Every structure is written in structure tokens, then in C-alpha cells.
Amino acid sequence: MEAILHSALFRPILVTIVVIAVFPLLAGYITLIERKILADFQVRLGPMRVGPHGLLQPIADALKLMLKEDIVPTEADQSLFWVAPVISTFTGLTAFAVLPLAPLIYVADVNVGLLVISAMSAVGILGIILGGWSSNSHYPLLGALRSAAQLVSYEVALAFALLPGVMAAGTLSMQSIVKAQQERGVWFVFDNYLFMIIPFALYLIAATAETNRAPFDLPEAESELVAGFHTEYSGFRWALYFLAEYANIFVVSAVAVTLFWGGWLRPFPSVRWLDIPLNFGFPVVLFVVSGALTFPLVRRLRDPLQQKVLVLIAVALLGIGGLFAVPLVNQAVIGLFWFLFKVACIIYLMIWFRGTFPRFRYDQLMNIGWKIAIPVGMAAVLLNAVIGIWRSTRPGA
């Protein structure tokens, strides 16, 4: 056992197992949060039937998808129809291998980490294209063609948006990008006299298009394509596409946090006296207040079992808040807390986009990609490069 614990492969394998085991559950609860937020935008309650205030809805959805009949169209290309969702899911989860969740929580730190994520993003689109083509149906085929064009349009803009951050850090390693922001004492989004906000905004728009999220969800637009590329999919294979989409959402949000928002670093990482109020005070207050606000919701429930479950959740939140007050525990998990907190903010912003903006027409999508996003990306790279060179050549730089 001691040899296993001290093995160089122990931590990467452990993190891999945890990610594969936990993320499907996390993806289910991201959908619940999304449905609740969208319901709040529309003055509705959202899912409320399964569990207290709908908290067990993702479990019910997973069971439903596992038990649904798995239908394969007679005229479909059987082998490609089977393998297409696997490609999308595999590439989406593989990108987690180079994400620095915390200073010591990662699978691998390679010197081309950002390139690995970009490559997985590009290959993952093949799952959508093959899924639409292999279905031998008009609607999925049109969705697949749209996806291919969307990838070509926004992959270029996405690359231009990443370049200023890479130039500022001087490396493609995800760990080193965070450490560069730590050494400089500023998150890159606020660097270069705030001009790095331009590539961040461009990245957010291009990433929304890359993950087929509204208002750029043209490959699965239900108003004209039924469900787009996955129209003919059902049951577990449809669930794989669903898992791949939310894995990609998490990955692009994690890249935005790592490249522009300091990764696992707390706000104002170079200001020492903020360590206690931000690393200790903020998470304790966040979880304790969340737990305290959960207790009044118990009174609205009529089922005694659901009341007990909600009380347990409230107590668990209070307990987590108490654990953050323990220095040893805090030191071990505070990096992961800040990373996930920032990722949650980016995901919330993408959900906000979905609930706010109407879907673009296909020609509008192409025009934004080629006539606006790419020229703005090129200008952002040039501008930040000039500012970076000027800063490095100043006396005392």
C-alpha cells in the first residue's frame, strides 16, 4: 500500500477516477441549476416534483434515460451511429486531463496543455458530424453540416482569443499560465491596461458557439431541425451527447478561468492581508448562509421525508462551512474552491445568455464569425502584442 501511495501514477489515476465518477452527476445537477435559473427568469418554479424542491430530478432523468428503449434507425450506418456519441464524450472528458483544478489536483501538466484542449475540441465535433450523417435522416444531416461550418468559423476566432493570454504567460502549460499570473500579481483579464478584456469577451462568444449553446445552437435548433444532429438518438446514446455537451461547457469555462481569471488563485493574490477574509471568511460565509437560508424552505414542504432530506442538506452546508474554518482543511481545498467558484460564474453567464438572447439566423451566425469575430481577434492579438513588447522594453521592466 505504501508503494502505491508513493507511486508517481497514484495521484493522476485517482483524479481521473474521481472525474469520471463525479462529473456525470455534476453534469446532471448543472442541468437542474440551468432549469431553475431559466425558470426564475420566466417567473416559474422549475422542477419541483422529484425530491425536495426538485433536488432529485437529475437522478430521475438519469434513470429514465437508462431505461428508455434504444432505437437504431433501420437505414442508419450502424457502426458510425454507435461510435459517434462515444467520440464526443471521450474527447470532452479527455480535456479534463490537463485542467489544473488546484495546485496539486490535476492529471498531467504538459507543456502543450492548451493545445491538447484545442485539439480535443476540434476532434469532438467529429462526433456531432458523424452522428448526423450516420442517422440517414435529413434533419440530423442538416444539423451536422451546420456544425461543421460553425466549427470552421469559430475555431479561428477562438484561437485568436487564446493567443494574447498565451503571449502574456509565455507558455502553453495550464499550470504555468496560472503561476505566471501569480508571479505578476494580476489576473490576465485585467492585464495590459485592461485591453485583455477584448480577447476574453471574444473567447466567451466563440466558446458559446463551439459548445452549440444558445443563441448559437444552430446544429440542434428545434424550431427548424426538430433536435438537429441527435434527432434519431434515444436513451443512453442520447445521454452521452448530453454528457459531452456539458463536459465541453465545463472545459471551455475552465480554460477561461485558467487563462484570464487566475485559475485557482483568490482575488488579489498579491495582497497578503486579504488571505484570511477571502480564503477563510468568504467560503465560510457562503456555505453557512446557504445552509441557514435552506431551513425556511423546509416549512413549505408537506412530505415529512422531503423535510428530513432538506434538513440534512442544510446541515451538510453548515458542516462544509465549518470545515473551511479549519486551517489544515482550508489549505488543502481552497484552490479547488476558487477554481470551481469561478467556473460556476462562467457557466451561470452562459445560462444567462440562453435565457436572454434569441437564436441567431444561420447567415447571422456566419457573418458574426467571419466579419466580426475574426477581425476583432486579429486586432486584439496585435494590440496586446504591441503593449506587451512596449512594457517589456521600458526601463526597469
mmCIF file with all atom_site columns, C-alpha atoms in Angstrom, residues 184-328:
data_model
loop_
_atom_site.group_PDB
_atom_site.id
_atom_site.type_symbol
_atom_site.label_atom_id
_atom_site.label_alt_id
_atom_site.label_comp_id
_atom_site.label_asym_id
_atom_site.label_entity_id
_atom_site.label_seq_id
_atom_site.pdbx_PDB_ins_code
_atom_site.Cartn_x
_atom_site.Cartn_y
_atom_site.Cartn_z
_atom_site.occupancy
_atom_site.B_iso_or_equiv
_atom_site.pdbx_formal_charge
_atom_site.auth_seq_id
_atom_site.auth_comp_id
_atom_site.auth_asym_id
_atom_site.auth_atom_id
_atom_site.pdbx_PDB_model_num
ATOM 1   C CA . ARG A 1 184 ? 2.728   39.048 -11.919 1.00 0.00 ? 184 ARG A CA 1
ATOM 2   C CA . GLY A 1 185 ? 0.176   39.621 -9.145  1.00 0.00 ? 185 GLY A CA 1
ATOM 3   C CA . VAL A 1 186 ? -2.732  40.242 -11.516 1.00 0.00 ? 186 VAL A CA 1
ATOM 4   C CA . TRP A 1 187 ? -5.265  38.148 -13.403 1.00 0.00 ? 187 TRP A CA 1
ATOM 5   C CA . PHE A 1 188 ? -4.619  38.347 -17.135 1.00 0.00 ? 188 PHE A CA 1
ATOM 6   C CA . VAL A 1 189 ? -8.121  39.677 -17.859 1.00 0.00 ? 189 VAL A CA 1
ATOM 7   C CA . PHE A 1 190 ? -7.041  42.916 -16.132 1.00 0.00 ? 190 PHE A CA 1
ATOM 8   C CA . ASP A 1 191 ? -3.551  42.969 -17.663 1.00 0.00 ? 191 ASP A CA 1
ATOM 9   C CA . ASN A 1 192 ? -2.205  45.158 -20.481 1.00 0.00 ? 192 ASN A CA 1
ATOM 10  C CA . TYR A 1 193 ? -4.147  48.175 -19.203 1.00 0.00 ? 193 TYR A CA 1
ATOM 11  C CA . LEU A 1 194 ? -7.461  46.235 -19.378 1.00 0.00 ? 194 LEU A CA 1
ATOM 12  C CA . PHE A 1 195 ? -7.088  45.517 -23.121 1.00 0.00 ? 195 PHE A CA 1
ATOM 13  C CA . MET A 1 196 ? -7.117  41.788 -22.325 1.00 0.00 ? 196 MET A CA 1
ATOM 14  C CA . ILE A 1 197 ? -10.862 42.126 -21.712 1.00 0.00 ? 197 ILE A CA 1
ATOM 15  C CA . ILE A 1 198 ? -11.290 42.179 -25.517 1.00 0.00 ? 198 ILE A CA 1
ATOM 16  C CA . PRO A 1 199 ? -9.897  38.659 -26.136 1.00 0.00 ? 199 PRO A CA 1
ATOM 17  C CA . PHE A 1 200 ? -11.796 37.381 -23.089 1.00 0.00 ? 200 PHE A CA 1
ATOM 18  C CA . ALA A 1 201 ? -15.102 38.694 -24.453 1.00 0.00 ? 201 ALA A CA 1
ATOM 19  C CA . LEU A 1 202 ? -14.251 37.228 -27.881 1.00 0.00 ? 202 LEU A CA 1
ATOM 20  C CA . TYR A 1 203 ? -13.366 33.888 -26.266 1.00 0.00 ? 203 TYR A CA 1
ATOM 21  C CA . LEU A 1 204 ? -16.680 33.794 -24.433 1.00 0.00 ? 204 LEU A CA 1
ATOM 22  C CA . ILE A 1 205 ? -18.630 34.381 -27.658 1.00 0.00 ? 205 ILE A CA 1
ATOM 23  C CA . ALA A 1 206 ? -16.593 31.854 -29.665 1.00 0.00 ? 206 ALA A CA 1
ATOM 24  C CA . ALA A 1 207 ? -16.780 29.246 -26.875 1.00 0.00 ? 207 ALA A CA 1
ATOM 25  C CA . THR A 1 208 ? -20.558 29.648 -26.753 1.00 0.00 ? 208 THR A CA 1
ATOM 26  C CA . ALA A 1 209 ? -20.676 28.882 -30.477 1.00 0.00 ? 209 ALA A CA 1
ATOM 27  C CA . GLU A 1 210 ? -18.203 25.975 -30.140 1.00 0.00 ? 210 GLU A CA 1
ATOM 28  C CA . THR A 1 211 ? -20.368 24.294 -27.492 1.00 0.00 ? 211 THR A CA 1
ATOM 29  C CA . ASN A 1 212 ? -23.599 24.774 -29.511 1.00 0.00 ? 212 ASN A CA 1
ATOM 30  C CA . ARG A 1 213 ? -25.149 26.885 -26.772 1.00 0.00 ? 213 ARG A CA 1
ATOM 31  C CA . ALA A 1 214 ? -27.945 29.390 -27.364 1.00 0.00 ? 214 ALA A CA 1
ATOM 32  C CA . PRO A 1 215 ? -28.023 31.812 -29.079 1.00 0.00 ? 215 PRO A CA 1
ATOM 33  C CA . PHE A 1 216 ? -25.641 29.831 -31.338 1.00 0.00 ? 216 PHE A CA 1
ATOM 34  C CA . ASP A 1 217 ? -27.335 26.409 -31.064 1.00 0.00 ? 217 ASP A CA 1
ATOM 35  C CA . LEU A 1 218 ? -27.948 26.112 -34.813 1.00 0.00 ? 218 LEU A CA 1
ATOM 36  C CA . PRO A 1 219 ? -26.876 22.407 -35.085 1.00 0.00 ? 219 PRO A CA 1
ATOM 37  C CA . GLU A 1 220 ? -29.763 21.429 -32.760 1.00 0.00 ? 220 GLU A CA 1
ATOM 38  C CA . ALA A 1 221 ? -32.283 24.212 -33.413 1.00 0.00 ? 221 ALA A CA 1
ATOM 39  C CA . GLU A 1 222 ? -35.650 22.661 -32.552 1.00 0.00 ? 222 GLU A CA 1
ATOM 40  C CA . SER A 1 223 ? -37.621 25.356 -34.370 1.00 0.00 ? 223 SER A CA 1
ATOM 41  C CA . GLU A 1 224 ? -36.458 24.123 -37.796 1.00 0.00 ? 224 GLU A CA 1
ATOM 42  C CA . LEU A 1 225 ? -34.460 20.896 -37.258 1.00 0.00 ? 225 LEU A CA 1
ATOM 43  C CA . VAL A 1 226 ? -36.575 19.052 -34.628 1.00 0.00 ? 226 VAL A CA 1
ATOM 44  C CA . ALA A 1 227 ? -33.493 18.304 -32.477 1.00 0.00 ? 227 ALA A CA 1
ATOM 45  C CA . GLY A 1 228 ? -30.754 18.616 -35.083 1.00 0.00 ? 228 GLY A CA 1
ATOM 46  C CA . PHE A 1 229 ? -27.879 16.168 -35.218 1.00 0.00 ? 229 PHE A CA 1
ATOM 47  C CA . HIS A 1 230 ? -29.216 13.922 -32.398 1.00 0.00 ? 230 HIS A CA 1
ATOM 48  C CA . THR A 1 231 ? -32.829 13.686 -33.626 1.00 0.00 ? 231 THR A CA 1
ATOM 49  C CA . GLU A 1 232 ? -32.590 9.919  -34.196 1.00 0.00 ? 232 GLU A CA 1
ATOM 50  C CA . TYR A 1 233 ? -30.805 9.195  -30.905 1.00 0.00 ? 233 TYR A CA 1
ATOM 51  C CA . SER A 1 234 ? -32.540 7.989  -27.763 1.00 0.00 ? 234 SER A CA 1
ATOM 52  C CA . GLY A 1 235 ? -31.780 6.522  -24.362 1.00 0.00 ? 235 GLY A CA 1
ATOM 53  C CA . PHE A 1 236 ? -28.194 6.024  -23.275 1.00 0.00 ? 236 PHE A CA 1
ATOM 54  C CA . ARG A 1 237 ? -26.587 7.242  -26.526 1.00 0.00 ? 237 ARG A CA 1
ATOM 55  C CA . TRP A 1 238 ? -28.533 10.494 -26.350 1.00 0.00 ? 238 TRP A CA 1
ATOM 56  C CA . ALA A 1 239 ? -27.316 10.790 -22.746 1.00 0.00 ? 239 ALA A CA 1
ATOM 57  C CA . LEU A 1 240 ? -23.722 10.515 -23.999 1.00 0.00 ? 240 LEU A CA 1
ATOM 58  C CA . TYR A 1 241 ? -24.254 13.523 -26.300 1.00 0.00 ? 241 TYR A CA 1
ATOM 59  C CA . PHE A 1 242 ? -25.798 15.357 -23.371 1.00 0.00 ? 242 PHE A CA 1
ATOM 60  C CA . LEU A 1 243 ? -22.802 14.479 -21.169 1.00 0.00 ? 243 LEU A CA 1
ATOM 61  C CA . ALA A 1 244 ? -20.358 15.568 -23.892 1.00 0.00 ? 244 ALA A CA 1
ATOM 62  C CA . GLU A 1 245 ? -22.086 18.948 -24.247 1.00 0.00 ? 245 GLU A CA 1
ATOM 63  C CA . TYR A 1 246 ? -21.859 19.722 -20.551 1.00 0.00 ? 246 TYR A CA 1
ATOM 64  C CA . ALA A 1 247 ? -18.294 18.400 -20.377 1.00 0.00 ? 247 ALA A CA 1
ATOM 65  C CA . ASN A 1 248 ? -17.389 20.859 -23.143 1.00 0.00 ? 248 ASN A CA 1
ATOM 66  C CA . ILE A 1 249 ? -19.189 23.669 -21.302 1.00 0.00 ? 249 ILE A CA 1
ATOM 67  C CA . PHE A 1 250 ? -17.171 22.912 -18.163 1.00 0.00 ? 250 PHE A CA 1
ATOM 68  C CA . VAL A 1 251 ? -13.911 22.684 -20.126 1.00 0.00 ? 251 VAL A CA 1
ATOM 69  C CA . VAL A 1 252 ? -14.322 25.991 -22.005 1.00 0.00 ? 252 VAL A CA 1
ATOM 70  C CA . SER A 1 253 ? -15.318 27.683 -18.734 1.00 0.00 ? 253 SER A CA 1
ATOM 71  C CA . ALA A 1 254 ? -12.262 26.161 -17.018 1.00 0.00 ? 254 ALA A CA 1
ATOM 72  C CA . VAL A 1 255 ? -9.990  27.395 -19.823 1.00 0.00 ? 255 VAL A CA 1
ATOM 73  C CA . ALA A 1 256 ? -11.445 30.907 -19.486 1.00 0.00 ? 256 ALA A CA 1
ATOM 74  C CA . VAL A 1 257 ? -10.838 30.806 -15.736 1.00 0.00 ? 257 VAL A CA 1
ATOM 75  C CA . THR A 1 258 ? -7.288  29.452 -16.128 1.00 0.00 ? 258 THR A CA 1
ATOM 76  C CA . LEU A 1 259 ? -6.213  31.792 -18.904 1.00 0.00 ? 259 LEU A CA 1
ATOM 77  C CA . PHE A 1 260 ? -7.925  35.020 -17.867 1.00 0.00 ? 260 PHE A CA 1
ATOM 78  C CA . TRP A 1 261 ? -9.198  34.761 -14.276 1.00 0.00 ? 261 TRP A CA 1
ATOM 79  C CA . GLY A 1 262 ? -6.262  33.341 -12.350 1.00 0.00 ? 262 GLY A CA 1
ATOM 80  C CA . GLY A 1 263 ? -7.243  29.668 -12.145 1.00 0.00 ? 263 GLY A CA 1
ATOM 81  C CA . TRP A 1 264 ? -7.195  28.556 -8.504  1.00 0.00 ? 264 TRP A CA 1
ATOM 82  C CA . LEU A 1 265 ? -5.847  31.943 -7.289  1.00 0.00 ? 265 LEU A CA 1
ATOM 83  C CA . ARG A 1 266 ? -8.050  34.004 -4.992  1.00 0.00 ? 266 ARG A CA 1
ATOM 84  C CA . PRO A 1 267 ? -8.906  37.626 -5.892  1.00 0.00 ? 267 PRO A CA 1
ATOM 85  C CA . PHE A 1 268 ? -5.954  39.998 -5.363  1.00 0.00 ? 268 PHE A CA 1
ATOM 86  C CA . PRO A 1 269 ? -3.441  37.156 -4.894  1.00 0.00 ? 269 PRO A CA 1
ATOM 87  C CA . SER A 1 270 ? -0.543  39.540 -4.193  1.00 0.00 ? 270 SER A CA 1
ATOM 88  C CA . VAL A 1 271 ? -2.302  41.318 -1.283  1.00 0.00 ? 271 VAL A CA 1
ATOM 89  C CA . ARG A 1 272 ? -1.310  39.280 1.772   1.00 0.00 ? 272 ARG A CA 1
ATOM 90  C CA . TRP A 1 273 ? -3.748  40.747 4.331   1.00 0.00 ? 273 TRP A CA 1
ATOM 91  C CA . LEU A 1 274 ? -6.732  39.597 2.218   1.00 0.00 ? 274 LEU A CA 1
ATOM 92  C CA . ASP A 1 275 ? -5.787  35.960 2.762   1.00 0.00 ? 275 ASP A CA 1
ATOM 93  C CA . ILE A 1 276 ? -7.928  35.473 5.883   1.00 0.00 ? 276 ILE A CA 1
ATOM 94  C CA . PRO A 1 277 ? -11.081 37.358 4.769   1.00 0.00 ? 277 PRO A CA 1
ATOM 95  C CA . LEU A 1 278 ? -11.093 35.783 1.286   1.00 0.00 ? 278 LEU A CA 1
ATOM 96  C CA . ASN A 1 279 ? -9.676  32.288 1.830   1.00 0.00 ? 279 ASN A CA 1
ATOM 97  C CA . PHE A 1 280 ? -11.364 31.720 5.184   1.00 0.00 ? 280 PHE A CA 1
ATOM 98  C CA . GLY A 1 281 ? -14.163 34.254 5.574   1.00 0.00 ? 281 GLY A CA 1
ATOM 99  C CA . PHE A 1 282 ? -15.757 34.106 2.131   1.00 0.00 ? 282 PHE A CA 1
ATOM 100 C CA . PRO A 1 283 ? -16.256 30.306 1.797   1.00 0.00 ? 283 PRO A CA 1
ATOM 101 C CA . VAL A 1 284 ? -17.393 30.018 5.442   1.00 0.00 ? 284 VAL A CA 1
ATOM 102 C CA . VAL A 1 285 ? -19.961 32.793 4.999   1.00 0.00 ? 285 VAL A CA 1
ATOM 103 C CA . LEU A 1 286 ? -21.065 31.414 1.620   1.00 0.00 ? 286 LEU A CA 1
ATOM 104 C CA . PHE A 1 287 ? -21.822 27.901 2.885   1.00 0.00 ? 287 PHE A CA 1
ATOM 105 C CA . VAL A 1 288 ? -23.142 28.919 6.310   1.00 0.00 ? 288 VAL A CA 1
ATOM 106 C CA . VAL A 1 289 ? -25.533 31.491 4.851   1.00 0.00 ? 289 VAL A CA 1
ATOM 107 C CA . SER A 1 290 ? -26.637 28.996 2.170   1.00 0.00 ? 290 SER A CA 1
ATOM 108 C CA . GLY A 1 291 ? -27.347 26.424 4.868   1.00 0.00 ? 291 GLY A CA 1
ATOM 109 C CA . ALA A 1 292 ? -29.181 28.940 7.048   1.00 0.00 ? 292 ALA A CA 1
ATOM 110 C CA . LEU A 1 293 ? -31.361 30.075 4.124   1.00 0.00 ? 293 LEU A CA 1
ATOM 111 C CA . THR A 1 294 ? -32.271 26.437 3.406   1.00 0.00 ? 294 THR A CA 1
ATOM 112 C CA . PHE A 1 295 ? -34.080 25.955 6.734   1.00 0.00 ? 295 PHE A CA 1
ATOM 113 C CA . PRO A 1 296 ? -37.011 28.316 5.899   1.00 0.00 ? 296 PRO A CA 1
ATOM 114 C CA . LEU A 1 297 ? -37.641 26.269 2.727   1.00 0.00 ? 297 LEU A CA 1
ATOM 115 C CA . VAL A 1 298 ? -38.353 23.198 4.868   1.00 0.00 ? 298 VAL A CA 1
ATOM 116 C CA . ARG A 1 299 ? -41.631 24.739 6.084   1.00 0.00 ? 299 ARG A CA 1
ATOM 117 C CA . ARG A 1 300 ? -43.008 24.858 2.537   1.00 0.00 ? 300 ARG A CA 1
ATOM 118 C CA . LEU A 1 301 ? -42.771 21.080 2.158   1.00 0.00 ? 301 LEU A CA 1
ATOM 119 C CA . ARG A 1 302 ? -45.635 18.830 3.203   1.00 0.00 ? 302 ARG A CA 1
ATOM 120 C CA . ASP A 1 303 ? -43.908 15.450 2.913   1.00 0.00 ? 303 ASP A CA 1
ATOM 121 C CA . PRO A 1 304 ? -42.046 14.605 6.180   1.00 0.00 ? 304 PRO A CA 1
ATOM 122 C CA . LEU A 1 305 ? -39.418 12.580 4.285   1.00 0.00 ? 305 LEU A CA 1
ATOM 123 C CA . GLN A 1 306 ? -38.637 15.502 1.981   1.00 0.00 ? 306 GLN A CA 1
ATOM 124 C CA . GLN A 1 307 ? -38.419 17.786 5.012   1.00 0.00 ? 307 GLN A CA 1
ATOM 125 C CA . LYS A 1 308 ? -35.822 15.492 6.583   1.00 0.00 ? 308 LYS A CA 1
ATOM 126 C CA . VAL A 1 309 ? -33.807 15.337 3.360   1.00 0.00 ? 309 VAL A CA 1
ATOM 127 C CA . LEU A 1 310 ? -33.743 19.132 3.071   1.00 0.00 ? 310 LEU A CA 1
ATOM 128 C CA . VAL A 1 311 ? -32.728 19.470 6.727   1.00 0.00 ? 311 VAL A CA 1
ATOM 129 C CA . LEU A 1 312 ? -29.825 17.087 6.064   1.00 0.00 ? 312 LEU A CA 1
ATOM 130 C CA . ILE A 1 313 ? -28.761 19.191 3.082   1.00 0.00 ? 313 ILE A CA 1
ATOM 131 C CA . ALA A 1 314 ? -28.882 22.357 5.202   1.00 0.00 ? 314 ALA A CA 1
ATOM 132 C CA . VAL A 1 315 ? -26.821 20.707 7.963   1.00 0.00 ? 315 VAL A CA 1
ATOM 133 C CA . ALA A 1 316 ? -24.328 19.471 5.353   1.00 0.00 ? 316 ALA A CA 1
ATOM 134 C CA . LEU A 1 317 ? -23.886 23.022 4.023   1.00 0.00 ? 317 LEU A CA 1
ATOM 135 C CA . LEU A 1 318 ? -23.288 24.296 7.558   1.00 0.00 ? 318 LEU A CA 1
ATOM 136 C CA . GLY A 1 319 ? -20.774 21.482 8.108   1.00 0.00 ? 319 GLY A CA 1
ATOM 137 C CA . ILE A 1 320 ? -18.876 22.297 4.913   1.00 0.00 ? 320 ILE A CA 1
ATOM 138 C CA . GLY A 1 321 ? -18.727 25.933 6.004   1.00 0.00 ? 321 GLY A CA 1
ATOM 139 C CA . GLY A 1 322 ? -17.293 24.828 9.338   1.00 0.00 ? 322 GLY A CA 1
ATOM 140 C CA . LEU A 1 323 ? -14.652 22.690 7.629   1.00 0.00 ? 323 LEU A CA 1
ATOM 141 C CA . PHE A 1 324 ? -13.374 25.722 5.689   1.00 0.00 ? 324 PHE A CA 1
ATOM 142 C CA . ALA A 1 325 ? -12.630 27.343 9.064   1.00 0.00 ? 325 ALA A CA 1
ATOM 143 C CA . VAL A 1 326 ? -10.141 24.543 9.861   1.00 0.00 ? 326 VAL A CA 1
ATOM 144 C CA . PRO A 1 327 ? -6.695  25.733 8.621   1.00 0.00 ? 327 PRO A CA 1
ATOM 145 C CA . LEU A 1 328 ? -5.472  22.285 7.514   1.00 0.00 ? 328 LEU A CA 1
#
